[in-house]
């Protein structure tokens, strides 16, 4: 009896030992993927991450730095630079109230005071006075900006933005082209001759020379003349501080990367009403002059309508850390 009990105990110990040593067969261990990024939005993430962005839009080419303030707010600061896009405008020269050239009913050119003045200026100065003056305008917008982006929804695709642009008050710069310098010199010298001429001098019958630029709101032609340096200059000015509000939609640029993002933004800059287009003589074309002819008049109509500047942009962002 004792012997049977002992044998049973030994066999039980062997079984237990075998169970303890048994290791079931396992398949190949799968390699864990390293996360491509981390969660940008999380509690306590204030100033924990930094994004750098480049953008292209109606305010120019921009660069931004952005960092989260909390789980749904982001602070953005940057700089926008508008490349100097240029546009040339042609303005006719007016002598004695008549533009040059003039034609009869059959389409033949007729002699006008301009022709007689041009001949006289060629004789006295050697300059060839043209029938028009060319002006070239360019955009000069440059702004530092600071923004707060709000992401109210869980997926963080839509955002709303409020902020401030600060930059130069001059946003448009207009001046005469070099090809018109001789004509402006002739206009300046002729008007000096006209002011000092004897009442019996023939030029007193011609009248003064000016550049066709529309009419005063109160009536009468606006006679734009060159300054003391025989130049034409204008500046389009706005407020230096421009509040901004807008919204946008963004997301991953690459499906498996959360550190590359793309965003489309739309908003408005409140730059203090229509820009003032100030001529060197102090005349404000925006408020004081109407019926400006030609392409220049069409652009002035746009300037007068732009009481708020539209902002549209595409922004590409990279999370640095």
XYZ file of C-alpha atoms in Angstrom:
321
model
C 0.000 0.000 0.000
C 2.760 2.359 0.938
C 4.635 1.422 -2.203
C 1.664 2.216 -4.478
C 1.189 5.592 -2.793
C 4.850 6.462 -3.285
C 4.783 5.513 -6.987
C 1.658 7.620 -7.541
C 3.332 10.627 -5.870
C 6.423 10.305 -8.048
C 4.340 10.059 -11.252
C 2.304 13.162 -10.254
C 5.503 15.118 -9.704
C 6.809 14.136 -13.092
C 3.569 15.270 -14.794
C 3.662 18.634 -12.995
C 7.273 19.127 -13.949
C 6.470 18.302 -17.588
C 3.614 20.844 -17.572
C 5.912 23.473 -16.144
C 8.544 22.875 -18.845
C 6.084 22.846 -21.770
C 6.206 25.905 -24.015
C 3.554 26.032 -26.694
C 4.667 26.710 -30.255
C 4.472 30.409 -31.313
C 4.247 32.047 -34.721
C 6.665 34.793 -35.866
C 6.549 37.909 -33.683
C 5.215 40.899 -35.613
C 7.412 43.998 -35.525
C 5.618 46.954 -34.004
C 5.427 50.009 -36.239
C 7.023 53.142 -34.940
C 4.438 55.933 -34.794
C 4.984 58.404 -37.621
C 4.189 61.320 -35.354
C 2.551 62.168 -32.092
C -0.740 63.704 -31.145
C -0.402 67.443 -31.659
C -3.511 68.222 -29.637
C -3.444 66.980 -26.040
C -4.014 68.400 -22.534
C -1.246 70.603 -21.242
C 0.354 71.133 -24.646
C 0.926 74.898 -24.270
C 4.058 75.855 -26.224
C 5.028 72.172 -26.445
C 5.073 72.032 -30.258
C 6.171 74.316 -33.080
C 4.949 74.458 -36.683
C 6.530 76.382 -39.544
C 4.354 77.336 -42.519
C 4.643 78.939 -45.929
C 1.615 80.448 -47.662
C 0.610 82.044 -50.945
C -2.450 84.255 -51.308
C -3.932 87.675 -51.873
C -1.775 89.208 -49.125
C 1.385 87.895 -50.784
C 3.912 85.234 -49.874
C 3.975 84.475 -46.167
C 5.888 82.585 -43.526
C 4.398 81.669 -40.125
C 5.394 80.051 -36.852
C 2.610 78.411 -34.833
C 2.307 76.782 -31.414
C -0.674 75.406 -29.465
C -2.031 77.320 -26.474
C -4.431 74.594 -25.337
C -6.452 71.736 -26.788
C -8.361 74.003 -29.198
C -6.368 77.264 -29.588
C -3.236 77.970 -31.618
C -1.050 81.075 -31.703
C 0.403 82.058 -35.080
C 2.843 84.850 -35.936
C 4.455 85.646 -39.256
C 5.196 88.010 -42.131
C 3.541 88.543 -45.530
C 5.311 90.120 -48.489
C 3.579 91.133 -51.704
C 5.797 90.791 -54.799
C 5.876 94.109 -56.701
C 3.315 93.361 -59.396
C 3.320 96.185 -61.911
C 0.704 97.739 -64.184
C 1.217 100.509 -66.738
C -1.408 103.230 -67.309
C -1.571 105.617 -70.239
C -2.791 109.184 -69.669
C -3.342 111.650 -72.505
C -1.749 115.092 -72.534
C -4.235 117.992 -72.652
C -3.435 121.406 -74.121
C -6.011 124.150 -73.974
C -8.736 121.688 -73.017
C -8.069 119.399 -76.028
C -6.454 115.982 -75.904
C -3.945 114.998 -78.537
C -4.301 113.834 -81.210
C -7.488 115.175 -82.817
C -9.104 113.946 -86.050
C -11.693 115.356 -88.444
C -14.889 113.654 -89.642
C -12.945 111.816 -92.365
C -10.400 110.389 -89.934
C -7.587 112.741 -90.899
C -5.495 114.259 -88.161
C -5.941 117.979 -87.645
C -3.517 120.424 -86.084
C -4.222 121.257 -82.443
C -2.600 123.475 -79.797
C -0.635 120.371 -78.746
C 1.097 120.189 -82.144
C 2.080 123.845 -82.021
C 3.341 123.547 -78.428
C 5.270 120.347 -79.243
C 7.053 122.125 -82.117
C 7.920 125.074 -79.907
C 9.291 122.833 -77.115
C 11.355 120.864 -79.606
C 12.877 124.121 -80.823
C 13.603 125.478 -77.340
C 14.610 122.307 -75.463
C 15.373 119.599 -78.012
C 12.900 117.274 -76.249
C 10.224 115.398 -78.145
C 6.942 115.907 -76.294
C 4.687 112.843 -76.609
C 0.896 112.713 -76.742
C 0.601 110.691 -73.540
C 2.303 110.125 -70.218
C 2.815 106.571 -68.985
C 2.462 105.799 -65.301
C 3.455 102.528 -63.685
C 1.811 101.283 -60.490
C 2.967 98.506 -58.198
C 1.717 96.885 -55.001
C 3.895 97.492 -51.940
C 2.032 95.532 -49.246
C 4.191 94.194 -46.405
C 2.752 93.125 -43.051
C 3.707 91.485 -39.796
C 0.785 89.433 -38.454
C -0.301 87.733 -35.258
C -3.249 85.315 -35.235
C -5.277 83.113 -32.920
C -6.719 79.992 -34.557
C -9.653 78.323 -32.825
C -10.419 74.637 -33.550
C -13.887 74.091 -32.013
C -14.513 70.614 -33.417
C -13.010 67.326 -32.323
C -11.421 66.453 -35.678
C -9.590 69.810 -35.864
C -10.253 70.316 -39.580
C -12.253 73.540 -39.437
C -10.782 76.564 -37.715
C -11.786 80.171 -37.117
C -9.194 82.931 -36.952
C -8.926 86.417 -35.494
C -5.840 88.571 -35.530
C -4.037 91.732 -36.530
C -1.884 92.757 -39.491
C 0.587 95.599 -39.007
C 2.645 97.145 -41.791
C 3.391 100.147 -43.969
C 0.489 102.484 -44.648
C 1.539 102.718 -48.307
C 0.097 99.761 -50.243
C 0.267 101.164 -53.811
C 3.050 103.176 -55.416
C 2.584 104.977 -58.760
C 5.138 107.019 -60.690
C 5.887 107.978 -64.260
C 7.998 105.728 -66.449
C 11.410 106.818 -67.657
C 10.101 107.044 -71.227
C 7.784 109.884 -70.159
C 10.472 111.980 -68.446
C 11.119 114.193 -71.489
C 7.398 114.860 -71.959
C 6.984 115.815 -68.298
C 9.989 118.122 -68.552
C 8.373 119.839 -71.539
C 5.070 120.203 -69.658
C 6.794 121.711 -66.626
C 8.856 124.180 -68.627
C 5.960 125.184 -70.872
C 3.712 125.926 -67.894
C 6.453 128.099 -66.405
C 6.710 129.947 -69.723
C 2.913 130.287 -69.836
C 2.743 131.793 -66.332
C 5.446 134.345 -67.157
C 4.400 135.118 -70.736
C 3.306 138.535 -71.878
C -0.456 138.764 -72.556
C 0.349 139.274 -76.224
C 2.451 136.113 -76.460
C 0.933 133.464 -78.706
C 1.159 130.743 -76.044
C -1.405 132.628 -73.962
C -3.949 131.455 -76.538
C -3.020 127.823 -76.076
C -3.716 127.438 -72.359
C -1.829 125.333 -69.854
C -0.775 121.727 -70.349
C -1.895 119.017 -67.943
C -2.424 115.270 -67.823
C -5.959 113.979 -68.285
C -7.092 112.506 -64.948
C -10.826 113.083 -64.615
C -12.973 115.762 -63.016
C -13.404 117.229 -59.568
C -16.528 116.103 -57.746
C -17.503 119.777 -57.477
C -17.016 120.336 -61.205
C -14.156 121.258 -63.526
C -11.281 119.206 -64.896
C -8.581 118.050 -62.506
C -5.355 119.360 -64.024
C -2.606 117.018 -62.875
C 0.831 118.508 -63.554
C 4.368 117.312 -62.768
C 6.047 118.357 -59.532
C 9.115 120.587 -59.203
C 11.305 117.662 -60.313
C 9.161 117.073 -63.410
C 7.751 113.828 -62.016
C 4.325 112.340 -61.338
C 3.947 110.445 -58.054
C 0.979 108.859 -56.264
C 0.606 106.740 -53.153
C -2.242 104.461 -52.098
C -2.521 104.571 -48.314
C -4.479 102.620 -45.694
C -4.376 102.218 -41.934
C -1.170 100.617 -40.653
C -3.162 98.398 -38.268
C -5.563 96.019 -39.995
C -7.804 93.684 -37.942
C -8.456 90.287 -39.512
C -11.214 87.684 -39.168
C -11.600 84.521 -41.176
C -11.999 80.775 -41.267
C -10.319 77.828 -42.926
C -10.200 74.113 -43.491
C -7.141 71.923 -43.239
C -5.838 68.430 -42.676
C -3.005 66.030 -43.372
C -1.010 66.580 -46.539
C 0.165 62.949 -46.491
C -2.094 60.082 -45.430
C 0.411 58.451 -43.048
C 2.077 61.607 -41.749
C 0.527 63.937 -39.218
C 3.465 66.355 -39.213
C 2.706 67.674 -42.725
C -0.512 69.694 -43.077
C -2.248 71.837 -45.666
C -4.832 74.529 -44.990
C -7.094 76.746 -47.102
C -7.965 80.081 -45.479
C -10.501 82.776 -46.305
C -11.107 86.062 -44.522
C -11.063 89.857 -44.611
C -8.649 92.617 -43.654
C -10.327 95.745 -42.301
C -7.891 98.422 -43.433
C -9.879 101.536 -42.613
C -12.111 102.047 -45.647
C -11.140 102.597 -49.270
C -7.422 103.355 -49.734
C -6.619 107.027 -50.245
C -4.852 107.558 -53.574
C -2.831 110.717 -52.927
C -1.148 112.621 -55.786
C 2.044 114.598 -55.113
C 0.011 117.832 -55.212
C -2.166 116.608 -52.326
C -5.251 115.664 -54.372
C -7.015 112.526 -53.171
C -8.245 110.690 -56.272
C -10.422 108.437 -54.103
C -12.518 111.245 -52.616
C -12.010 114.310 -54.807
C -11.982 113.106 -58.427
C -14.472 111.202 -60.609
C -14.767 110.012 -64.231
C -11.108 109.050 -64.502
C -10.674 107.776 -68.082
C -9.058 104.615 -69.430
C -7.582 101.662 -67.585
C -6.541 103.923 -64.726
C -10.182 104.781 -64.109
C -11.168 101.105 -63.975
C -8.489 100.391 -61.390
C -9.533 103.416 -59.360
C -13.088 102.049 -59.319
C -11.691 98.825 -57.831
C -9.671 100.777 -55.257
C -12.731 102.772 -54.195
C -14.763 99.562 -53.794
C -12.140 97.834 -51.637
C -13.261 99.094 -48.246
C -12.336 95.630 -46.920
C -9.461 93.656 -48.424
C -10.248 89.976 -49.181
C -7.792 87.362 -47.966
C -7.527 83.982 -49.701
C -4.526 81.726 -49.161
C -3.132 78.215 -49.231
C -0.844 77.322 -46.326
C 1.581 74.375 -46.090
C 2.788 73.481 -42.572
C 5.472 71.212 -41.076
C 5.570 70.285 -37.372
C 9.159 70.658 -36.181
C 8.670 69.155 -32.722
